[in-house]
Tab-separated table of C-alpha atoms in Angstrom:
chain	number	residue	atom	x	y	z
A	163	MET	CA	74.648	118.349	100.199
A	164	LEU	CA	73.022	116.586	97.239
A	165	ARG	CA	70.229	114.248	99.575
A	166	ALA	CA	66.413	115.470	100.116
A	167	PHE	CA	65.071	117.061	102.492
A	168	PRO	CA	61.852	117.104	103.331
A	169	VAL	CA	59.743	120.291	104.708
A	170	VAL	CA	59.122	120.731	108.129
A	171	SER	CA	55.824	121.639	109.114
A	172	ARG	CA	55.244	124.384	112.152
A	173	LEU	CA	54.267	123.023	115.431
A	174	PRO	CA	50.738	124.811	115.786
A	175	ILE	CA	51.442	127.727	118.971
A	176	PRO	CA	48.838	128.701	121.378
A	177	SER	CA	47.393	131.863	120.344
A	178	PRO	CA	48.878	134.613	122.761
A	179	THR	CA	47.569	137.080	125.406
A	180	SER	CA	47.293	140.440	124.563
A	181	THR	CA	49.575	141.046	127.529
A	182	GLN	CA	51.726	138.720	126.716
A	183	THR	CA	52.082	139.786	122.940
A	184	THR	CA	52.837	143.688	124.193
A	185	SER	CA	55.425	142.208	126.112
A	186	VAL	CA	56.600	139.905	122.973
A	187	LEU	CA	56.382	143.126	120.932
A	188	SER	CA	58.330	145.294	123.282
A	189	ARG	CA	60.926	143.103	123.866
A	190	MET	CA	61.583	142.642	119.650
A	191	SER	CA	61.536	146.120	119.373
A	192	SER	CA	64.405	146.701	122.258
A	193	THR	CA	66.591	143.841	121.767
A	194	ALA	CA	67.565	141.973	118.783
A	195	PRO	CA	66.133	137.987	119.166
A	196	SER	CA	68.535	135.595	121.311
A	197	PRO	CA	69.536	132.438	120.050
A	198	LYS	CA	68.457	129.216	121.593
A	199	CYS	CA	71.077	127.171	124.444
A	200	PRO	CA	70.123	123.681	124.624
A	201	LYS	CA	70.382	122.285	127.896
A	202	PHE	CA	72.259	118.676	129.235
A	203	VAL	CA	69.768	116.210	130.581
A	204	PRO	CA	70.762	113.315	132.454
A	205	VAL	CA	70.745	109.842	131.030
A	206	GLU	CA	67.934	107.375	132.728
A	207	GLU	CA	68.301	105.718	135.387
A	208	SER	CA	67.785	102.331	134.054
A	209	THR	CA	71.175	102.743	131.845
A	210	ILE	CA	73.266	104.904	134.111
A	211	HIS	CA	72.510	104.069	137.737
A	212	SER	CA	73.756	107.239	139.799
A	213	ILE	CA	72.349	110.479	138.447
A	214	SER	CA	72.026	112.702	141.687
A	215	LYS	CA	74.747	111.330	143.389
A	216	PRO	CA	78.095	112.111	141.354
A	217	ASP	CA	80.183	108.611	141.796
A	218	GLY	CA	83.183	110.168	140.707
A	219	ILE	CA	84.335	113.495	138.410
A	220	ARG	CA	82.430	114.939	136.066
A	221	PHE	CA	83.238	117.104	132.705
A	222	SER	CA	81.586	118.248	130.062
A	223	LEU	CA	82.527	118.230	126.732
A	224	VAL	CA	80.392	120.201	123.296
A	225	SER	CA	81.620	120.180	119.905
A	226	TYR	CA	79.395	122.089	117.365
A	227	ASN	CA	80.227	123.539	113.948
A	228	ILE	CA	79.892	126.973	113.844
A	229	LEU	CA	80.266	127.762	110.375
A	230	ALA	CA	82.711	129.913	109.155
A	231	GLN	CA	81.459	133.297	108.342
A	232	VAL	CA	84.087	132.723	105.040
A	233	TYR	CA	81.222	130.201	103.530
A	234	VAL	CA	77.973	132.761	104.642
A	235	LYS	CA	76.484	133.762	100.844
A	236	SER	CA	72.698	135.227	100.484
A	237	SER	CA	73.019	132.429	97.899
A	238	LEU	CA	73.863	129.813	99.648
A	239	PHE	CA	71.501	130.634	102.791
A	240	PRO	CA	68.777	131.995	100.938
A	241	HIS	CA	66.395	131.013	103.300
A	242	SER	CA	68.412	132.045	105.729
A	243	PRO	CA	67.222	135.621	107.627
A	244	SER	CA	70.199	138.094	106.170
A	245	PRO	CA	70.139	139.748	109.227
A	246	SER	CA	71.471	136.648	110.925
A	247	LEU	CA	74.103	136.340	108.575
A	248	ARG	CA	75.747	139.390	109.358
A	249	TRP	CA	79.213	138.245	111.076
A	250	LYS	CA	78.178	141.667	113.804
A	251	ALA	CA	75.230	139.275	114.237
A	252	ARG	CA	76.273	136.080	114.102
A	253	SER	CA	79.409	136.472	116.293
A	254	GLN	CA	77.827	137.526	118.954
A	255	ALA	CA	74.736	134.762	118.899
A	256	ILE	CA	77.659	132.157	118.893
A	257	LEU	CA	79.599	133.956	121.601
A	258	SER	CA	76.464	134.045	123.249
A	259	VAL	CA	75.905	130.307	122.424
A	260	LEU	CA	79.140	128.902	123.859
A	261	LYS	CA	79.175	131.191	126.968
A	262	ASN	CA	76.087	129.590	127.970
A	263	LEU	CA	77.146	126.107	127.242
A	264	GLY	CA	79.331	126.302	130.355
A	265	ALA	CA	81.253	123.649	128.947
A	266	ASP	CA	84.501	122.462	129.999
A	267	PHE	CA	85.583	122.123	126.310
A	268	LEU	CA	84.347	123.297	123.471
A	269	CYS	CA	85.408	121.155	120.444
A	270	LEU	CA	84.630	123.457	116.896
A	271	GLN	CA	84.616	123.174	113.381
A	272	GLU	CA	84.850	125.736	111.070
A	273	VAL	CA	86.717	128.205	113.189
A	274	ASP	CA	87.651	131.402	110.849
A	275	GLU	CA	88.723	134.768	112.727
A	276	TYR	CA	90.422	132.363	115.292
A	277	ASP	CA	92.871	135.195	116.071
A	278	SER	CA	91.167	138.472	115.480
A	279	PHE	CA	87.687	137.274	117.790
A	280	TYR	CA	87.607	133.748	119.021
A	281	LYS	CA	91.228	133.514	121.061
A	282	GLY	CA	90.648	136.629	122.718
A	283	ASN	CA	87.120	136.674	123.687
A	284	MET	CA	86.879	132.887	124.337
A	285	GLU	CA	89.723	133.688	126.738
A	286	SER	CA	87.804	136.559	128.441
A	287	ASN	CA	85.251	133.632	129.599
A	288	GLY	CA	88.116	131.241	130.848
A	289	TYR	CA	88.786	129.272	127.734
A	290	TYR	CA	92.225	128.791	126.730
A	291	SER	CA	92.551	127.074	123.194
A	292	SER	CA	94.619	124.813	120.586
A	293	TYR	CA	94.328	125.754	116.754
A	294	ILE	CA	94.777	124.164	113.808
A	295	GLN	CA	94.131	126.111	110.500
A	296	ARG	CA	93.143	124.129	107.418
A	297	SER	CA	95.354	123.611	104.559
A	298	GLY	CA	96.080	124.798	101.393
A	299	GLN	CA	94.538	128.918	100.857
A	300	LYS	CA	91.252	127.803	103.181
A	301	ARG	CA	90.196	130.453	106.444
A	302	ASP	CA	89.000	127.953	108.384
A	303	GLY	CA	89.929	125.140	110.942
A	304	CYS	CA	89.192	123.104	113.788
A	305	GLY	CA	89.782	124.020	117.382
A	306	ILE	CA	89.921	123.359	121.283
A	307	PHE	CA	88.915	125.636	123.716
A	308	TYR	CA	89.108	124.466	127.122
A	309	LYS	CA	88.256	125.997	130.786
A	310	HIS	CA	91.796	127.090	132.211
A	311	ASP	CA	90.420	126.684	135.878
A	312	MET	CA	89.137	122.806	135.096
A	313	ALA	CA	92.215	121.302	133.069
A	314	GLU	CA	95.694	121.641	131.845
A	315	LEU	CA	97.238	120.967	128.448
A	316	LEU	CA	100.186	119.074	128.936
A	317	LEU	CA	100.627	118.119	124.795
A	318	GLU	CA	98.395	118.045	121.629
A	319	GLU	CA	99.538	117.095	117.926
A	320	LYS	CA	97.982	118.600	114.674
A	321	ILE	CA	96.884	116.418	111.807
A	322	GLU	CA	96.647	117.389	108.052
A	323	TYR	CA	94.844	114.945	105.861
A	324	ASN	CA	96.994	116.233	102.764
A	325	ASP	CA	99.834	113.541	104.196
A	326	LEU	CA	97.423	111.026	102.906
A	327	VAL	CA	99.462	111.874	99.606
A	328	ASP	CA	102.960	111.501	100.824
A	329	SER	CA	101.135	107.046	101.689
A	330	ILE	CA	100.232	107.514	97.917
A	331	LEU	CA	103.338	107.854	96.233
A	332	ASP	CA	104.766	105.480	98.774
A	333	GLY	CA	103.155	102.836	96.961
A	334	ASN	CA	99.864	101.961	98.799
A	335	ARG	CA	96.292	102.606	97.365
A	336	LEU	CA	92.470	104.037	98.346
A	337	ASP	CA	90.238	101.764	98.914
A	338	ASP	CA	88.444	99.885	96.366
A	339	ASP	CA	84.561	101.991	96.732
A	340	LYS	CA	86.036	104.591	95.367
A	341	PRO	CA	83.248	106.300	92.700
A	342	ASN	CA	84.098	105.941	88.864
A	343	ASN	CA	83.498	109.207	87.986
A	344	LYS	CA	85.197	112.533	86.949
A	345	GLU	CA	83.243	115.027	88.317
A	346	ALA	CA	84.619	117.712	90.289
A	347	ILE	CA	81.752	118.908	92.675
A	348	GLU	CA	82.560	121.993	95.059
A	349	ASN	CA	80.366	123.269	97.671
A	350	LYS	CA	80.994	125.872	100.480
A	351	GLU	CA	83.563	124.037	101.659
A	352	ASP	CA	85.715	122.682	99.469
A	353	GLY	CA	85.399	125.483	96.614
A	354	PRO	CA	88.174	128.094	95.267
A	355	LYS	CA	88.135	130.259	97.826
A	356	ILE	CA	89.287	133.909	97.950
A	357	GLY	CA	91.058	133.787	94.558
A	358	SER	CA	92.680	130.678	95.201
A	359	THR	CA	93.881	130.045	91.597
A	360	LEU	CA	96.733	127.369	92.594
A	361	GLN	CA	93.806	125.048	94.261
A	362	SER	CA	91.351	126.293	91.661
A	363	ALA	CA	94.182	124.177	89.651
A	364	LEU	CA	94.267	121.869	91.073
A	365	ASP	CA	90.835	120.793	91.492
A	366	GLN	CA	90.792	120.909	87.930
A	367	ARG	CA	93.051	117.889	87.219
A	368	ASP	CA	92.075	114.280	87.028
A	369	PRO	CA	89.839	114.121	90.588
A	370	ASP	CA	90.724	109.655	89.679
A	371	ASP	CA	94.508	110.265	90.545
A	372	PRO	CA	94.748	110.006	94.019
A	373	CYS	CA	96.978	112.648	94.790
A	374	VAL	CA	95.137	115.065	93.566
A	375	ARG	CA	91.535	113.316	95.045
A	376	LEU	CA	93.400	113.158	98.802
A	377	LYS	CA	94.191	116.625	98.780
A	378	ARG	CA	91.225	117.858	100.667
A	379	ASP	CA	93.216	120.498	102.458
A	380	CYS	CA	90.900	118.689	106.430
A	381	VAL	CA	92.292	118.971	109.724
A	382	GLY	CA	92.392	117.505	112.643
A	383	ILE	CA	93.575	118.762	116.446
A	384	MET	CA	94.885	116.367	119.295
A	385	ALA	CA	95.392	117.200	122.967
A	386	VAL	CA	96.313	116.046	126.193
A	387	PHE	CA	95.291	117.504	129.178
A	388	LYS	CA	95.155	116.306	133.216
A	389	LEU	CA	91.866	117.523	135.003
A	390	LYS	CA	92.505	119.650	137.699
A	391	ASN	CA	90.882	118.320	140.746
A	392	PRO	CA	92.065	115.483	142.870
A	393	SER	CA	92.223	112.541	140.915
A	394	ASN	CA	94.605	114.052	137.943
A	395	HIS	CA	93.336	112.029	135.292
A	396	ILE	CA	94.577	112.098	131.574
A	397	VAL	CA	92.231	112.865	129.134
A	398	ILE	CA	92.444	113.173	125.581
A	399	VAL	CA	90.549	115.170	123.473
A	400	ALA	CA	90.386	115.274	119.704
A	401	ASN	CA	88.514	116.970	117.418
A	402	THR	CA	88.383	116.806	113.268
A	403	HIS	CA	86.300	117.912	110.397
A	404	LEU	CA	86.360	115.393	107.343
A	405	TYR	CA	85.439	115.785	103.798
A	406	TRP	CA	81.592	116.894	102.950
A	407	ASP	CA	81.152	115.275	99.381
A	408	PRO	CA	78.943	111.999	100.147
A	409	ASP	CA	80.292	111.205	96.935
A	410	TRP	CA	83.937	110.479	97.595
A	411	ALA	CA	83.535	108.544	100.319
A	412	ASP	CA	86.623	106.961	100.039
A	413	VAL	CA	88.510	109.898	100.797
A	414	LYS	CA	85.982	110.113	104.216
A	415	LEU	CA	87.031	106.690	105.022
A	416	ALA	CA	90.540	106.597	104.027
A	417	GLN	CA	90.711	110.123	106.612
A	418	ALA	CA	89.132	108.009	109.273
A	419	LYS	CA	91.443	105.793	109.028
A	420	TYR	CA	94.360	107.913	108.953
A	421	LEU	CA	92.403	109.760	111.985
A	422	LEU	CA	92.786	106.475	114.240
A	423	SER	CA	95.518	104.970	113.158
A	424	ARG	CA	96.827	108.798	114.464
A	425	LEU	CA	95.437	108.409	117.723
A	426	ALA	CA	96.408	104.722	118.915
A	427	GLN	CA	100.166	106.280	117.920
A	428	PHE	CA	99.336	109.544	120.281
A	429	LYS	CA	97.624	107.405	122.808
A	430	THR	CA	100.621	104.801	123.375
A	431	LEU	CA	102.619	107.726	123.304
A	432	VAL	CA	100.864	109.292	126.233
A	433	SER	CA	100.554	106.897	128.117
A	434	GLN	CA	104.276	106.097	127.836
A	435	ARG	CA	105.130	109.442	128.640
A	436	PHE	CA	102.723	110.176	131.580
A	437	ASP	CA	102.688	106.520	133.175
A	438	CYS	CA	98.952	106.352	132.784
A	439	SER	CA	95.759	104.667	130.811
A	440	PRO	CA	94.192	107.909	129.835
A	441	SER	CA	90.484	108.482	128.216
A	442	LEU	CA	90.027	109.130	124.760
A	443	ILE	CA	87.137	111.465	123.295
A	444	LEU	CA	87.021	112.271	119.712
A	445	SER	CA	84.177	114.758	118.602
A	446	GLY	CA	83.720	116.483	115.551
A	447	ASP	CA	82.151	116.982	112.079
A	448	PHE	CA	82.513	113.938	110.019
A	449	ASN	CA	80.233	114.522	107.337
A	450	SER	CA	78.686	111.113	107.371
A	451	THR	CA	75.148	110.009	108.177
A	452	PRO	CA	74.776	106.587	110.948
A	453	GLY	CA	74.091	104.444	107.840
A	454	ASP	CA	77.619	105.238	106.002
A	455	LYS	CA	80.703	103.250	105.975
A	456	VAL	CA	83.012	106.203	107.915
A	457	TYR	CA	80.388	105.836	111.145
A	458	GLN	CA	80.322	101.980	110.860
A	459	TYR	CA	83.964	101.919	110.668
A	460	LEU	CA	84.567	104.132	113.772
A	461	ILE	CA	82.474	102.053	115.591
A	462	SER	CA	83.406	98.625	114.258
A	463	GLY	CA	86.184	97.869	117.279
A	464	ASN	CA	83.334	98.011	119.370
A	465	SER	CA	81.825	94.719	120.196
A	466	SER	CA	78.710	95.414	121.169
A	467	SER	CA	77.661	98.403	118.616
A	468	ALA	CA	79.772	96.622	115.514
A	469	PRO	CA	78.223	96.694	112.539
A	470	SER	CA	78.026	93.764	109.961
A	471	ILE	CA	80.594	95.462	107.887
A	472	ASP	CA	84.020	93.471	107.636
A	473	PHE	CA	87.195	95.881	109.287
A	474	VAL	CA	90.342	94.847	110.073
A	475	ASP	CA	93.164	96.013	112.218
A	476	LEU	CA	91.251	98.576	113.878
A	477	PRO	CA	93.718	100.440	116.051
A	478	ILE	CA	91.068	101.932	118.343
A	479	PRO	CA	87.524	100.991	119.697
A	480	LEU	CA	84.840	103.508	120.072
A	481	CYS	CA	81.398	104.501	120.022
A	482	SER	CA	79.353	106.794	120.632
A	483	ALA	CA	78.490	108.561	123.185
A	484	TYR	CA	74.732	109.162	122.114
A	485	ALA	CA	74.265	106.102	120.202
A	486	THR	CA	74.701	104.163	123.916
A	487	THR	CA	72.727	106.242	125.654
A	488	ARG	CA	69.216	108.093	124.145
A	489	GLY	CA	70.140	107.095	120.102
A	490	GLU	CA	71.866	109.314	117.545
A	491	PRO	CA	69.719	112.517	117.079
A	492	PRO	CA	67.762	112.526	113.898
A	493	PHE	CA	69.512	115.424	112.712
A	494	THR	CA	72.538	117.537	113.619
A	495	ASN	CA	72.579	119.489	110.341
A	496	TYR	CA	69.313	121.692	109.512
A	497	THR	CA	68.466	123.311	105.853
A	498	PRO	CA	66.041	122.713	102.934
A	499	GLY	CA	69.185	120.775	100.941
A	500	PHE	CA	69.928	118.268	103.295
A	501	THR	CA	68.336	116.727	107.007
A	502	GLY	CA	70.958	114.630	108.828
A	503	THR	CA	73.324	113.622	111.430
A	504	LEU	CA	76.885	114.173	110.506
A	505	ASP	CA	78.348	114.988	113.976
A	506	TYR	CA	79.384	112.711	116.666
A	507	ILE	CA	81.066	112.230	120.421
A	508	PHE	CA	82.977	108.973	120.482
A	509	PHE	CA	84.787	107.667	123.479
A	510	SER	CA	86.576	104.823	123.754
A	511	PRO	CA	85.109	102.502	126.341
A	512	SER	CA	86.782	101.300	129.709
A	513	ASP	CA	85.866	100.624	133.270
A	514	CYS	CA	86.505	104.415	134.720
A	515	ILE	CA	84.743	106.678	132.220
A	516	ARG	CA	80.908	106.437	131.253
A	517	PRO	CA	78.330	109.484	129.757
A	518	VAL	CA	75.831	110.669	132.260
A	519	SER	CA	74.348	113.548	130.633
A	520	PHE	CA	73.781	114.490	126.971
A	521	LEU	CA	72.862	117.930	124.717
A	522	GLU	CA	69.231	118.119	124.375
A	523	LEU	CA	68.164	118.941	120.144
A	524	PRO	CA	65.243	120.414	118.990
A	525	GLU	CA	62.474	118.165	118.101
A	526	PRO	CA	61.388	118.097	114.561
A	527	GLY	CA	58.753	120.436	113.637
A	528	SER	CA	59.977	122.802	116.147
A	529	SER	CA	59.342	126.265	115.500
A	530	ASP	CA	62.836	127.107	115.370
A	531	LEU	CA	63.735	125.354	112.832
A	532	ASP	CA	61.376	126.968	110.350
A	533	GLY	CA	63.339	127.409	107.281
A	534	GLY	CA	65.845	125.522	107.896
A	535	LEU	CA	69.709	126.858	109.603
A	536	PRO	CA	70.786	129.590	109.768
A	537	ASN	CA	68.373	131.865	111.366
A	538	PHE	CA	68.182	133.540	114.976
A	539	SER	CA	68.011	130.783	117.218
A	540	HIS	CA	70.545	129.005	115.669
A	541	PRO	CA	73.621	130.805	113.987
A	542	SER	CA	74.666	128.303	112.219
A	543	ASP	CA	72.902	125.369	109.544
A	544	HIS	CA	74.783	122.810	112.585
A	545	LEU	CA	73.773	122.047	115.720
A	546	PRO	CA	76.247	121.730	119.396
A	547	ILE	CA	75.775	118.602	120.684
A	548	GLY	CA	77.129	117.615	123.889
A	549	VAL	CA	78.158	115.025	126.917
A	550	GLU	CA	78.636	115.375	130.581
A	551	PHE	CA	81.427	112.421	131.133
A	552	GLU	CA	81.973	110.807	134.889
A	553	ILE	CA	85.556	109.404	135.386
A	554	SER	CA	85.400	106.737	138.245
A	555	ARG	CA	87.212	107.488	141.330
């Protein structure tokens, strides 16, 4: 991340009494610090008229970049306490957060150790899952975990953004906003990993060559669920992780356009095969702030929130669940090198679906953010976001 990050001052904390101090020290000596677990907060009644009495079926969805362990190095996170970065501590902290969130759907990014850890442990907590590993030599991927007593998986499709290279070979071109520079920037996600000689060779080729530029090994996954309640409502849940580099906005925008194109085709298929009007929710780490073109493009089909930028042929109208209720959070990623909002939950607006609560996030200056993430309170450099939706009867 290349943006400057202002140092956040610690909020004043009242001095504890001697009894409180003894209690705290006793707990610290016997147990490791517990991770923070946010709660769902109702939307203001002025926006949603029925909070206490549900008018329909409700389900919750959380999106969370959990930070793949393969990217956890002290050199990348020198601000983090070393014990909090170790896999044994982090894995249990992440599992604790996911379990305590209790969401019906968990859309996770940067999931490595899927077969060896997450799949089995999440099944023990009542979740089945679908997963796609990143292309090339990358070891992480995207997963959708769902409570099997809440939803039934009917169909899934996986997205590999490297398929965009085929569109270049077919004669299509990248957007005109490609920056005119040849610097290939590496970071924790997309640099050469674990001796990837082939990927290193590819990345050293001309980054202005579209066939090289678009081959970023990013992925996504789309799944169709039937809710296990009297409504039997059909919901499409999509989860993705777009390319990270802020200087390669053209690549991220190309990925976003391909994503929505695939989603539109998938929604049509689902509507015809199951003879329904499915709800659609898209979540993930989009590596784009609300002012970036990717975000503007994704919401440009929704007339109530459309930006001034002109996009054509948008296949699906979307709006951000946070933006339409409480506003986008000030940050979902929090490190000394960068702070900002990169993670979103979008939904296709209709008369039958609405957000009724959202997952709270820490306020700027919260003591649990001191020094930046990850730490003992937050096991990833990202924070989880979440929304509870209501489906009208």
